[in-house]
Amino acid sequence: MSRKRRKGGPLDRAAVEELALSYLARFATSSAKLEAYLWRKIRERGVAEDGDPIDVGAVVARMVELRYVDDEAYARARSSGLLRRGYGARRVDQALRAAGIEEELRAEAAPDERSARAAALAFARKRGFGPFGGGARSGEPLDRARREKQIAAMVRAGHDFGTARQMVYAEQAEDAERWASEVEE
């Protein structure tokens, strides 16, 4: 037996600030995502008739001023998290753009060549691509169609074609690991 969740009444400025604080207590977020969340809540619940007009931008600016929201820290954390999971630079940029992070901060959070190669290696290991797959370990060469599918999956994960090809066509796991660590400073 489930209960319906109550939406609550119309919002005033104090209620919007409370919503912002409770959202920030639960999630690390960007200022743009916080603003979108607050506007969505206002659309869902409406604005109290007797209250002052709600300036969502001012509420978000206050949260930034109090350092509850830090777009730069969010961009760095989100970028490193995606890279650890094996996603490439393009996918990282797309995620940050979707979160409303400005171009300058996205460029600062973009992975360098070493990080991009390490992410490609992590993705290939996780998905069993190239030398990390079952066929490569048993000594059987991978067929062309299977390699193309693996390259396509890596490209969809945000890796550039050259990186994906290098991972998938590596003969041994050691070759892939060596390539990932050979980055010119």
Short mmCIF file of N, CA and C in Angstrom, two decimals:
data_model
loop_
_atom_site.label_atom_id
_atom_site.label_comp_id
_atom_site.label_asym_id
_atom_site.label_seq_id
_atom_site.Cartn_x
_atom_site.Cartn_y
_atom_site.Cartn_z
N MET A 1 0.83 -1.16 0.00
CA MET A 1 0.00 0.00 0.00
C MET A 1 0.89 1.24 0.00
N SER A 2 0.71 2.08 -0.98
CA SER A 2 1.56 3.26 -1.08
C SER A 2 0.75 4.52 -0.84
N ARG A 3 1.40 5.49 -0.24
CA ARG A 3 0.75 6.77 0.00
C ARG A 3 1.19 7.73 -1.09
N LYS A 4 0.28 8.60 -1.47
CA LYS A 4 0.65 9.64 -2.41
C LYS A 4 1.43 10.71 -1.68
N ARG A 5 2.45 11.17 -2.30
CA ARG A 5 3.28 12.21 -1.69
C ARG A 5 2.64 13.57 -1.93
N ARG A 6 2.57 14.35 -0.89
CA ARG A 6 1.99 15.69 -1.02
C ARG A 6 3.00 16.64 -1.66
N LYS A 7 2.51 17.47 -2.53
CA LYS A 7 3.38 18.45 -3.17
C LYS A 7 3.66 19.62 -2.26
N GLY A 8 2.72 19.99 -1.44
CA GLY A 8 2.89 21.19 -0.63
C GLY A 8 2.19 22.35 -1.29
N GLY A 9 2.12 23.43 -0.58
CA GLY A 9 1.40 24.59 -1.09
C GLY A 9 2.26 25.48 -1.95
N PRO A 10 1.69 26.61 -2.34
CA PRO A 10 2.44 27.58 -3.15
C PRO A 10 3.68 28.08 -2.40
N LEU A 11 4.64 28.52 -3.17
CA LEU A 11 5.94 28.89 -2.61
C LEU A 11 6.09 30.39 -2.43
N ASP A 12 6.80 30.77 -1.38
CA ASP A 12 7.25 32.14 -1.22
C ASP A 12 8.78 32.11 -1.22
N ARG A 13 9.41 33.25 -1.05
CA ARG A 13 10.88 33.30 -1.13
C ARG A 13 11.54 32.41 -0.09
N ALA A 14 11.03 32.40 1.12
CA ALA A 14 11.63 31.57 2.18
C ALA A 14 11.52 30.08 1.83
N ALA A 15 10.38 29.69 1.27
CA ALA A 15 10.20 28.28 0.89
C ALA A 15 11.15 27.90 -0.24
N VAL A 16 11.38 28.81 -1.17
CA VAL A 16 12.31 28.54 -2.28
C VAL A 16 13.73 28.40 -1.73
N GLU A 17 14.09 29.24 -0.78
CA GLU A 17 15.42 29.12 -0.16
C GLU A 17 15.55 27.80 0.58
N GLU A 18 14.49 27.37 1.26
CA GLU A 18 14.51 26.07 1.94
C GLU A 18 14.66 24.93 0.94
N LEU A 19 13.94 25.02 -0.17
CA LEU A 19 14.08 24.01 -1.22
C LEU A 19 15.51 23.96 -1.74
N ALA A 20 16.09 25.12 -1.96
CA ALA A 20 17.47 25.18 -2.45
C ALA A 20 18.42 24.54 -1.46
N LEU A 21 18.27 24.86 -0.19
CA LEU A 21 19.16 24.29 0.84
C LEU A 21 18.99 22.78 0.95
N SER A 22 17.76 22.30 0.91
CA SER A 22 17.57 20.85 1.02
C SER A 22 18.11 20.13 -0.21
N TYR A 23 17.97 20.75 -1.38
CA TYR A 23 18.52 20.16 -2.60
C TYR A 23 20.04 20.11 -2.53
N LEU A 24 20.65 21.20 -2.07
CA LEU A 24 22.10 21.25 -1.98
C LEU A 24 22.64 20.32 -0.90
N ALA A 25 21.84 20.04 0.11
CA ALA A 25 22.27 19.09 1.15
C ALA A 25 22.32 17.67 0.60
N ARG A 26 21.50 17.40 -0.41
CA ARG A 26 21.45 16.05 -0.98
C ARG A 26 22.35 15.86 -2.18
N PHE A 27 22.56 16.90 -2.98
CA PHE A 27 23.26 16.74 -4.25
C PHE A 27 24.35 17.80 -4.43
N ALA A 28 25.46 17.38 -5.00
CA ALA A 28 26.45 18.34 -5.51
C ALA A 28 25.91 18.78 -6.87
N THR A 29 25.88 20.05 -7.11
CA THR A 29 25.25 20.53 -8.33
C THR A 29 25.88 21.83 -8.79
N SER A 30 25.51 22.23 -9.99
CA SER A 30 25.97 23.50 -10.54
C SER A 30 24.89 24.55 -10.30
N SER A 31 25.27 25.80 -10.46
CA SER A 31 24.29 26.87 -10.26
C SER A 31 23.17 26.80 -11.29
N ALA A 32 23.48 26.41 -12.51
CA ALA A 32 22.45 26.30 -13.55
C ALA A 32 21.46 25.18 -13.24
N LYS A 33 21.96 24.06 -12.74
CA LYS A 33 21.07 22.95 -12.39
C LYS A 33 20.20 23.32 -11.18
N LEU A 34 20.77 24.03 -10.23
CA LEU A 34 19.98 24.48 -9.07
C LEU A 34 18.88 25.43 -9.52
N GLU A 35 19.21 26.35 -10.41
CA GLU A 35 18.21 27.29 -10.91
C GLU A 35 17.09 26.56 -11.65
N ALA A 36 17.45 25.58 -12.49
CA ALA A 36 16.44 24.81 -13.21
C ALA A 36 15.53 24.05 -12.24
N TYR A 37 16.12 23.50 -11.19
CA TYR A 37 15.35 22.78 -10.18
C TYR A 37 14.34 23.71 -9.50
N LEU A 38 14.80 24.89 -9.11
CA LEU A 38 13.92 25.83 -8.42
C LEU A 38 12.79 26.31 -9.33
N TRP A 39 13.09 26.58 -10.59
CA TRP A 39 12.03 26.98 -11.52
C TRP A 39 11.02 25.86 -11.72
N ARG A 40 11.50 24.62 -11.76
CA ARG A 40 10.59 23.48 -11.91
C ARG A 40 9.65 23.39 -10.70
N LYS A 41 10.18 23.57 -9.51
CA LYS A 41 9.36 23.53 -8.30
C LYS A 41 8.34 24.67 -8.29
N ILE A 42 8.73 25.84 -8.76
CA ILE A 42 7.80 26.96 -8.83
C ILE A 42 6.68 26.66 -9.82
N ARG A 43 7.02 26.06 -10.97
CA ARG A 43 5.99 25.67 -11.94
C ARG A 43 5.04 24.63 -11.35
N GLU A 44 5.59 23.67 -10.61
CA GLU A 44 4.77 22.61 -10.04
C GLU A 44 3.84 23.12 -8.94
N ARG A 45 4.35 23.98 -8.08
CA ARG A 45 3.60 24.37 -6.88
C ARG A 45 3.00 25.77 -6.95
N GLY A 46 3.50 26.60 -7.82
CA GLY A 46 2.98 27.95 -7.93
C GLY A 46 3.62 28.89 -6.92
N VAL A 47 3.22 30.14 -7.00
CA VAL A 47 3.76 31.18 -6.13
C VAL A 47 2.66 31.65 -5.19
N ALA A 48 3.01 31.84 -3.94
CA ALA A 48 2.04 32.35 -2.95
C ALA A 48 1.57 33.74 -3.36
N GLU A 49 0.26 33.95 -3.28
CA GLU A 49 -0.30 35.22 -3.73
C GLU A 49 0.10 36.40 -2.84
N ASP A 50 0.21 36.15 -1.55
CA ASP A 50 0.51 37.25 -0.63
C ASP A 50 2.00 37.51 -0.45
N GLY A 51 2.84 36.66 -1.05
CA GLY A 51 4.28 36.80 -0.86
C GLY A 51 4.91 37.77 -1.85
N ASP A 52 6.15 38.12 -1.56
CA ASP A 52 6.92 38.96 -2.48
C ASP A 52 7.25 38.16 -3.73
N PRO A 53 7.50 38.85 -4.84
CA PRO A 53 7.92 38.12 -6.04
C PRO A 53 9.23 37.37 -5.77
N ILE A 54 9.34 36.19 -6.35
CA ILE A 54 10.51 35.35 -6.11
C ILE A 54 11.53 35.59 -7.21
N ASP A 55 12.73 35.96 -6.81
CA ASP A 55 13.84 36.13 -7.75
C ASP A 55 14.75 34.92 -7.60
N VAL A 56 14.55 33.93 -8.47
CA VAL A 56 15.31 32.69 -8.39
C VAL A 56 16.80 32.96 -8.59
N GLY A 57 17.12 33.86 -9.49
CA GLY A 57 18.52 34.21 -9.72
C GLY A 57 19.19 34.73 -8.46
N ALA A 58 18.47 35.51 -7.68
CA ALA A 58 19.02 36.04 -6.43
C ALA A 58 19.22 34.93 -5.41
N VAL A 59 18.29 33.97 -5.37
CA VAL A 59 18.43 32.83 -4.45
C VAL A 59 19.67 32.02 -4.81
N VAL A 60 19.84 31.76 -6.11
CA VAL A 60 21.01 31.01 -6.57
C VAL A 60 22.29 31.79 -6.28
N ALA A 61 22.28 33.10 -6.54
CA ALA A 61 23.45 33.94 -6.27
C ALA A 61 23.80 33.91 -4.78
N ARG A 62 22.79 33.88 -3.94
CA ARG A 62 23.03 33.81 -2.48
C ARG A 62 23.69 32.49 -2.12
N MET A 63 23.25 31.40 -2.73
CA MET A 63 23.84 30.09 -2.45
C MET A 63 25.30 30.04 -2.93
N VAL A 64 25.57 30.70 -4.06
CA VAL A 64 26.95 30.78 -4.56
C VAL A 64 27.79 31.63 -3.61
N GLU A 65 27.22 32.75 -3.16
CA GLU A 65 27.92 33.64 -2.23
C GLU A 65 28.26 32.91 -0.92
N LEU A 66 27.35 32.07 -0.46
CA LEU A 66 27.59 31.30 0.76
C LEU A 66 28.49 30.09 0.52
N ARG A 67 28.88 29.90 -0.73
CA ARG A 67 29.75 28.80 -1.17
C ARG A 67 29.10 27.43 -1.02
N TYR A 68 27.78 27.40 -1.08
CA TYR A 68 27.07 26.12 -1.11
C TYR A 68 27.09 25.55 -2.52
N VAL A 69 27.27 26.43 -3.50
CA VAL A 69 27.38 26.03 -4.90
C VAL A 69 28.70 26.57 -5.42
N ASP A 70 29.49 25.70 -6.03
CA ASP A 70 30.77 26.09 -6.61
C ASP A 70 30.91 25.38 -7.95
N ASP A 71 30.66 26.12 -9.03
CA ASP A 71 30.69 25.52 -10.36
C ASP A 71 32.05 24.95 -10.71
N GLU A 72 33.11 25.62 -10.29
CA GLU A 72 34.46 25.15 -10.60
C GLU A 72 34.74 23.81 -9.92
N ALA A 73 34.42 23.70 -8.66
CA ALA A 73 34.63 22.44 -7.93
C ALA A 73 33.74 21.34 -8.49
N TYR A 74 32.50 21.70 -8.84
CA TYR A 74 31.59 20.72 -9.43
C TYR A 74 32.15 20.20 -10.74
N ALA A 75 32.67 21.10 -11.58
CA ALA A 75 33.22 20.69 -12.88
C ALA A 75 34.41 19.76 -12.70
N ARG A 76 35.30 20.09 -11.76
CA ARG A 76 36.46 19.22 -11.52
C ARG A 76 36.03 17.84 -11.02
N ALA A 77 35.11 17.82 -10.07
CA ALA A 77 34.67 16.55 -9.49
C ALA A 77 33.93 15.70 -10.52
N ARG A 78 33.06 16.32 -11.29
CA ARG A 78 32.29 15.59 -12.31
C ARG A 78 33.23 15.06 -13.39
N SER A 79 34.19 15.87 -13.79
CA SER A 79 35.16 15.46 -14.80
C SER A 79 35.98 14.27 -14.32
N SER A 80 36.52 14.36 -13.12
CA SER A 80 37.35 13.26 -12.63
C SER A 80 36.53 12.00 -12.41
N GLY A 81 35.28 12.14 -11.99
CA GLY A 81 34.42 10.97 -11.82
C GLY A 81 34.14 10.27 -13.13
N LEU A 82 33.85 11.04 -14.16
CA LEU A 82 33.59 10.44 -15.48
C LEU A 82 34.84 9.79 -16.05
N LEU A 83 35.99 10.43 -15.84
CA LEU A 83 37.25 9.85 -16.33
C LEU A 83 37.57 8.54 -15.62
N ARG A 84 37.34 8.48 -14.32
CA ARG A 84 37.58 7.24 -13.58
C ARG A 84 36.69 6.11 -14.10
N ARG A 85 35.48 6.47 -14.52
CA ARG A 85 34.56 5.46 -15.05
C ARG A 85 34.89 5.09 -16.49
N GLY A 86 35.87 5.77 -17.09
CA GLY A 86 36.32 5.41 -18.42
C GLY A 86 35.75 6.23 -19.56
N TYR A 87 35.08 7.32 -19.27
CA TYR A 87 34.52 8.14 -20.33
C TYR A 87 35.58 9.10 -20.86
N GLY A 88 35.44 9.46 -22.13
CA GLY A 88 36.41 10.30 -22.80
C GLY A 88 36.13 11.78 -22.67
N ALA A 89 37.03 12.57 -23.24
CA ALA A 89 36.97 14.03 -23.11
C ALA A 89 35.69 14.61 -23.69
N ARG A 90 35.23 14.08 -24.82
CA ARG A 90 34.02 14.62 -25.44
C ARG A 90 32.81 14.39 -24.54
N ARG A 91 32.73 13.22 -23.94
CA ARG A 91 31.61 12.90 -23.05
C ARG A 91 31.66 13.76 -21.79
N VAL A 92 32.85 14.02 -21.29
CA VAL A 92 33.01 14.88 -20.12
C VAL A 92 32.50 16.28 -20.45
N ASP A 93 32.90 16.80 -21.61
CA ASP A 93 32.47 18.14 -22.03
C ASP A 93 30.96 18.20 -22.18
N GLN A 94 30.36 17.15 -22.76
CA GLN A 94 28.91 17.13 -22.93
C GLN A 94 28.19 17.14 -21.58
N ALA A 95 28.70 16.38 -20.62
CA ALA A 95 28.07 16.33 -19.30
C ALA A 95 28.17 17.68 -18.60
N LEU A 96 29.30 18.33 -18.72
CA LEU A 96 29.47 19.64 -18.09
C LEU A 96 28.63 20.71 -18.78
N ARG A 97 28.52 20.62 -20.09
CA ARG A 97 27.67 21.56 -20.83
C ARG A 97 26.21 21.37 -20.41
N ALA A 98 25.78 20.13 -20.27
CA ALA A 98 24.40 19.85 -19.86
C ALA A 98 24.13 20.36 -18.45
N ALA A 99 25.16 20.42 -17.62
CA ALA A 99 25.01 20.92 -16.25
C ALA A 99 25.08 22.45 -16.19
N GLY A 100 25.27 23.09 -17.35
CA GLY A 100 25.29 24.55 -17.38
C GLY A 100 26.62 25.17 -17.00
N ILE A 101 27.69 24.41 -17.09
CA ILE A 101 29.02 24.93 -16.76
C ILE A 101 29.52 25.78 -17.93
N GLU A 102 30.07 26.94 -17.62
CA GLU A 102 30.56 27.85 -18.65
C GLU A 102 31.75 27.26 -19.40
N GLU A 103 31.96 27.76 -20.61
CA GLU A 103 33.02 27.27 -21.50
C GLU A 103 34.40 27.31 -20.84
N GLU A 104 34.70 28.40 -20.17
CA GLU A 104 36.02 28.56 -19.54
C GLU A 104 36.25 27.48 -18.47
N LEU A 105 35.26 27.22 -17.65
CA LEU A 105 35.39 26.20 -16.61
C LEU A 105 35.44 24.80 -17.22
N ARG A 106 34.71 24.59 -18.31
CA ARG A 106 34.76 23.29 -19.00
C ARG A 106 36.15 23.04 -19.56
N ALA A 107 36.77 24.10 -20.09
CA ALA A 107 38.12 23.95 -20.63
C ALA A 107 39.13 23.63 -19.53
N GLU A 108 38.96 24.26 -18.37
CA GLU A 108 39.86 23.98 -17.25
C GLU A 108 39.70 22.55 -16.74
N ALA A 109 38.48 22.03 -16.78
CA ALA A 109 38.21 20.68 -16.27
C ALA A 109 38.46 19.59 -17.31
N ALA A 110 38.75 20.00 -18.55
CA ALA A 110 38.98 19.01 -19.61
C ALA A 110 40.22 18.17 -19.29
N PRO A 111 40.16 16.89 -19.60
CA PRO A 111 41.30 16.02 -19.28
C PRO A 111 42.50 16.30 -20.18
N ASP A 112 43.69 16.12 -19.63
CA ASP A 112 44.89 16.20 -20.44
C ASP A 112 45.08 14.85 -21.14
N GLU A 113 46.12 14.75 -21.95
CA GLU A 113 46.34 13.53 -22.74
C GLU A 113 46.54 12.31 -21.85
N ARG A 114 47.27 12.46 -20.78
CA ARG A 114 47.51 11.34 -19.86
C ARG A 114 46.19 10.83 -19.26
N SER A 115 45.35 11.74 -18.82
CA SER A 115 44.06 11.36 -18.23
C SER A 115 43.15 10.72 -19.27
N ALA A 116 43.18 11.25 -20.50
CA ALA A 116 42.34 10.70 -21.56
C ALA A 116 42.77 9.27 -21.89
N ARG A 117 44.06 9.04 -21.94
CA ARG A 117 44.55 7.68 -22.21
C ARG A 117 44.23 6.73 -21.07
N ALA A 118 44.37 7.20 -19.84
CA ALA A 118 44.04 6.36 -18.68
C ALA A 118 42.55 6.02 -18.67
N ALA A 119 41.71 6.97 -19.07
CA ALA A 119 40.27 6.71 -19.14
C ALA A 119 39.96 5.69 -20.22
N ALA A 120 40.64 5.79 -21.36
CA ALA A 120 40.43 4.82 -22.44
C ALA A 120 40.85 3.42 -21.99
N LEU A 121 41.95 3.34 -21.28
CA LEU A 121 42.42 2.06 -20.75
C LEU A 121 41.40 1.49 -19.77
N ALA A 122 40.89 2.32 -18.88
CA ALA A 122 39.88 1.87 -17.91
C ALA A 122 38.62 1.38 -18.61
N PHE A 123 38.20 2.10 -19.64
CA PHE A 123 37.00 1.71 -20.38
C PHE A 123 37.21 0.39 -21.11
N ALA A 124 38.37 0.22 -21.74
CA ALA A 124 38.66 -1.02 -22.46
C ALA A 124 38.71 -2.20 -21.48
N ARG A 125 39.30 -2.00 -20.34
CA ARG A 125 39.34 -3.07 -19.32
C ARG A 125 37.94 -3.43 -18.85
N LYS A 126 37.18 -2.40 -18.52
CA LYS A 126 35.84 -2.61 -17.96
C LYS A 126 34.93 -3.34 -18.95
N ARG A 127 35.02 -2.98 -20.21
CA ARG A 127 34.15 -3.57 -21.21
C ARG A 127 34.74 -4.80 -21.89
N GLY A 128 35.99 -5.13 -21.59
CA GLY A 128 36.62 -6.29 -22.20
C GLY A 128 36.92 -6.09 -23.68
N PHE A 129 37.41 -4.91 -24.02
CA PHE A 129 37.71 -4.58 -25.41
C PHE A 129 39.17 -4.87 -25.72
N GLY A 130 39.43 -5.14 -27.00
CA GLY A 130 40.79 -5.34 -27.47
C GLY A 130 41.49 -6.45 -26.72
N PRO A 131 42.67 -6.18 -26.20
CA PRO A 131 43.44 -7.23 -25.54
C PRO A 131 42.85 -7.67 -24.19
N PHE A 132 41.85 -6.97 -23.71
CA PHE A 132 41.24 -7.32 -22.42
C PHE A 132 40.02 -8.22 -22.58
N GLY A 133 39.68 -8.54 -23.83
CA GLY A 133 38.52 -9.39 -24.09
C GLY A 133 38.87 -10.86 -24.02
N GLY A 134 37.84 -11.69 -23.97
CA GLY A 134 38.03 -13.14 -23.88
C GLY A 134 38.76 -13.72 -25.08
N GLY A 135 38.46 -13.22 -26.27
CA GLY A 135 39.09 -13.75 -27.48
C GLY A 135 40.58 -13.49 -27.50
N ALA A 136 40.98 -12.34 -27.03
CA ALA A 136 42.41 -11.98 -27.03
C ALA A 136 43.17 -12.84 -26.04
N ARG A 137 42.56 -13.18 -24.91
CA ARG A 137 43.25 -13.98 -23.91
C ARG A 137 43.40 -15.43 -24.34
N SER A 138 42.44 -15.90 -25.13
CA SER A 138 42.52 -17.30 -25.56
C SER A 138 43.43 -17.47 -26.77
N GLY A 139 43.95 -16.38 -27.30
CA GLY A 139 44.87 -16.45 -28.42
C GLY A 139 44.19 -16.28 -29.77
N GLU A 140 42.86 -16.23 -29.80
CA GLU A 140 42.15 -16.04 -31.06
C GLU A 140 42.17 -14.56 -31.44
N PRO A 141 42.43 -14.25 -32.70
CA PRO A 141 42.37 -12.84 -33.10
C PRO A 141 40.90 -12.40 -33.19
N LEU A 142 40.65 -11.14 -32.86
CA LEU A 142 39.30 -10.61 -32.97
C LEU A 142 38.97 -10.35 -34.42
N ASP A 143 37.75 -10.65 -34.82
CA ASP A 143 37.37 -10.37 -36.20
C ASP A 143 37.11 -8.87 -36.39
N ARG A 144 37.15 -8.46 -37.63
CA ARG A 144 37.05 -7.04 -37.96
C ARG A 144 35.74 -6.41 -37.48
N ALA A 145 34.63 -7.12 -37.66
CA ALA A 145 33.32 -6.57 -37.27
C ALA A 145 33.26 -6.33 -35.76
N ARG A 146 33.81 -7.24 -34.99
CA ARG A 146 33.80 -7.08 -33.53
C ARG A 146 34.67 -5.90 -33.11
N ARG A 147 35.83 -5.75 -33.75
CA ARG A 147 36.70 -4.61 -33.43
C ARG A 147 36.01 -3.29 -33.77
N GLU A 148 35.32 -3.26 -34.91
CA GLU A 148 34.62 -2.04 -35.30
C GLU A 148 33.53 -1.67 -34.30
N LYS A 149 32.84 -2.68 -33.79
CA LYS A 149 31.81 -2.42 -32.77
C LYS A 149 32.45 -1.89 -31.49
N GLN A 150 33.59 -2.43 -31.13
CA GLN A 150 34.28 -1.97 -29.93
C GLN A 150 34.76 -0.53 -30.10
N ILE A 151 35.30 -0.23 -31.27
CA ILE A 151 35.74 1.15 -31.55
C ILE A 151 34.54 2.10 -31.48
N ALA A 152 33.42 1.69 -32.08
CA ALA A 152 32.22 2.53 -32.06
C ALA A 152 31.75 2.79 -30.63
N ALA A 153 31.80 1.78 -29.79
CA ALA A 153 31.39 1.95 -28.38
C ALA A 153 32.32 2.92 -27.67
N MET A 154 33.60 2.84 -27.95
CA MET A 154 34.55 3.77 -27.31
C MET A 154 34.34 5.20 -27.80
N VAL A 155 34.04 5.35 -29.08
CA VAL A 155 33.79 6.69 -29.61
C VAL A 155 32.51 7.26 -28.99
N ARG A 156 31.48 6.42 -28.84
CA ARG A 156 30.24 6.88 -28.19
C ARG A 156 30.49 7.27 -26.74
N ALA A 157 31.48 6.65 -26.11
CA ALA A 157 31.81 6.98 -24.72
C ALA A 157 32.66 8.24 -24.62
N GLY A 158 32.95 8.87 -25.77
CA GLY A 158 33.63 10.16 -25.75
C GLY A 158 35.10 10.13 -26.10
N HIS A 159 35.64 8.97 -26.46
CA HIS A 159 37.05 8.89 -26.84
C HIS A 159 37.20 9.23 -28.32
N ASP A 160 38.32 9.82 -28.68
CA ASP A 160 38.53 10.11 -30.10
C ASP A 160 38.86 8.81 -30.83
N PHE A 161 38.70 8.84 -32.14
CA PHE A 161 38.84 7.63 -32.94
C PHE A 161 40.24 7.02 -32.81
N GLY A 162 41.27 7.85 -32.84
CA GLY A 162 42.64 7.34 -32.75
C GLY A 162 42.90 6.61 -31.44
N THR A 163 42.41 7.15 -30.36
CA THR A 163 42.58 6.52 -29.05
C THR A 163 41.84 5.19 -29.01
N ALA A 164 40.61 5.19 -29.49
CA ALA A 164 39.81 3.96 -29.49
C ALA A 164 40.48 2.88 -30.34
N ARG A 165 40.96 3.28 -31.50
CA ARG A 165 41.62 2.33 -32.40
C ARG A 165 42.88 1.76 -31.74
N GLN A 166 43.65 2.61 -31.10
CA GLN A 166 44.87 2.18 -30.43
C GLN A 166 44.56 1.13 -29.36
N MET A 167 43.52 1.34 -28.58
CA MET A 167 43.14 0.39 -27.52
C MET A 167 42.66 -0.93 -28.11
N VAL A 168 41.78 -0.86 -29.08
CA VAL A 168 41.16 -2.07 -29.62
C VAL A 168 42.16 -2.91 -30.40
N TYR A 169 43.08 -2.28 -31.10
CA TYR A 169 44.04 -3.02 -31.92
C TYR A 169 45.33 -3.38 -31.19
N ALA A 170 45.43 -3.07 -29.92
CA ALA A 170 46.62 -3.48 -29.15
C ALA A 170 46.67 -5.00 -29.09
N GLU A 171 47.85 -5.57 -29.33
CA GLU A 171 47.99 -7.03 -29.35
C GLU A 171 47.91 -7.64 -27.96
N GLN A 172 48.56 -7.02 -27.01
CA GLN A 172 48.61 -7.53 -25.64
C GLN A 172 48.14 -6.43 -24.68
N ALA A 173 47.71 -6.85 -23.52
CA ALA A 173 47.30 -5.88 -22.50
C ALA A 173 48.47 -4.98 -22.12
N GLU A 174 49.67 -5.55 -22.09
CA GLU A 174 50.86 -4.77 -21.75
C GLU A 174 51.11 -3.67 -22.77
N ASP A 175 50.83 -3.95 -24.05
CA ASP A 175 50.99 -2.93 -25.09
C ASP A 175 50.04 -1.75 -24.85
N ALA A 176 48.81 -2.07 -24.51
CA ALA A 176 47.83 -1.01 -24.24
C ALA A 176 48.23 -0.20 -23.01
N GLU A 177 48.69 -0.88 -21.98
CA GLU A 177 49.11 -0.19 -20.76
C GLU A 177 50.33 0.69 -21.02
N ARG A 178 51.27 0.18 -21.81
CA ARG A 178 52.47 0.95 -22.15
C ARG A 178 52.08 2.20 -22.94
N TRP A 179 51.19 2.03 -23.94
CA TRP A 179 50.75 3.17 -24.74
C TRP A 179 50.06 4.22 -23.86
N ALA A 180 49.25 3.77 -22.92
CA ALA A 180 48.53 4.70 -22.05
C ALA A 180 49.48 5.49 -21.16
N SER A 181 50.60 4.89 -20.80
CA SER A 181 51.54 5.59 -19.91
C SER A 181 52.59 6.40 -20.67
N GLU A 182 52.71 6.21 -21.97
CA GLU A 182 53.71 6.94 -22.78
C GLU A 182 53.14 8.27 -23.27
N VAL A 183 53.07 9.21 -22.41
CA VAL A 183 52.58 10.53 -22.79
C VAL A 183 53.74 11.51 -22.66
N GLU A 184 53.95 12.26 -23.73
CA GLU A 184 55.02 13.25 -23.70
C GLU A 184 54.59 14.43 -22.85
N GLU A 185 55.47 14.87 -22.01
CA GLU A 185 55.17 15.99 -21.10
C GLU A 185 55.07 17.27 -21.83
#
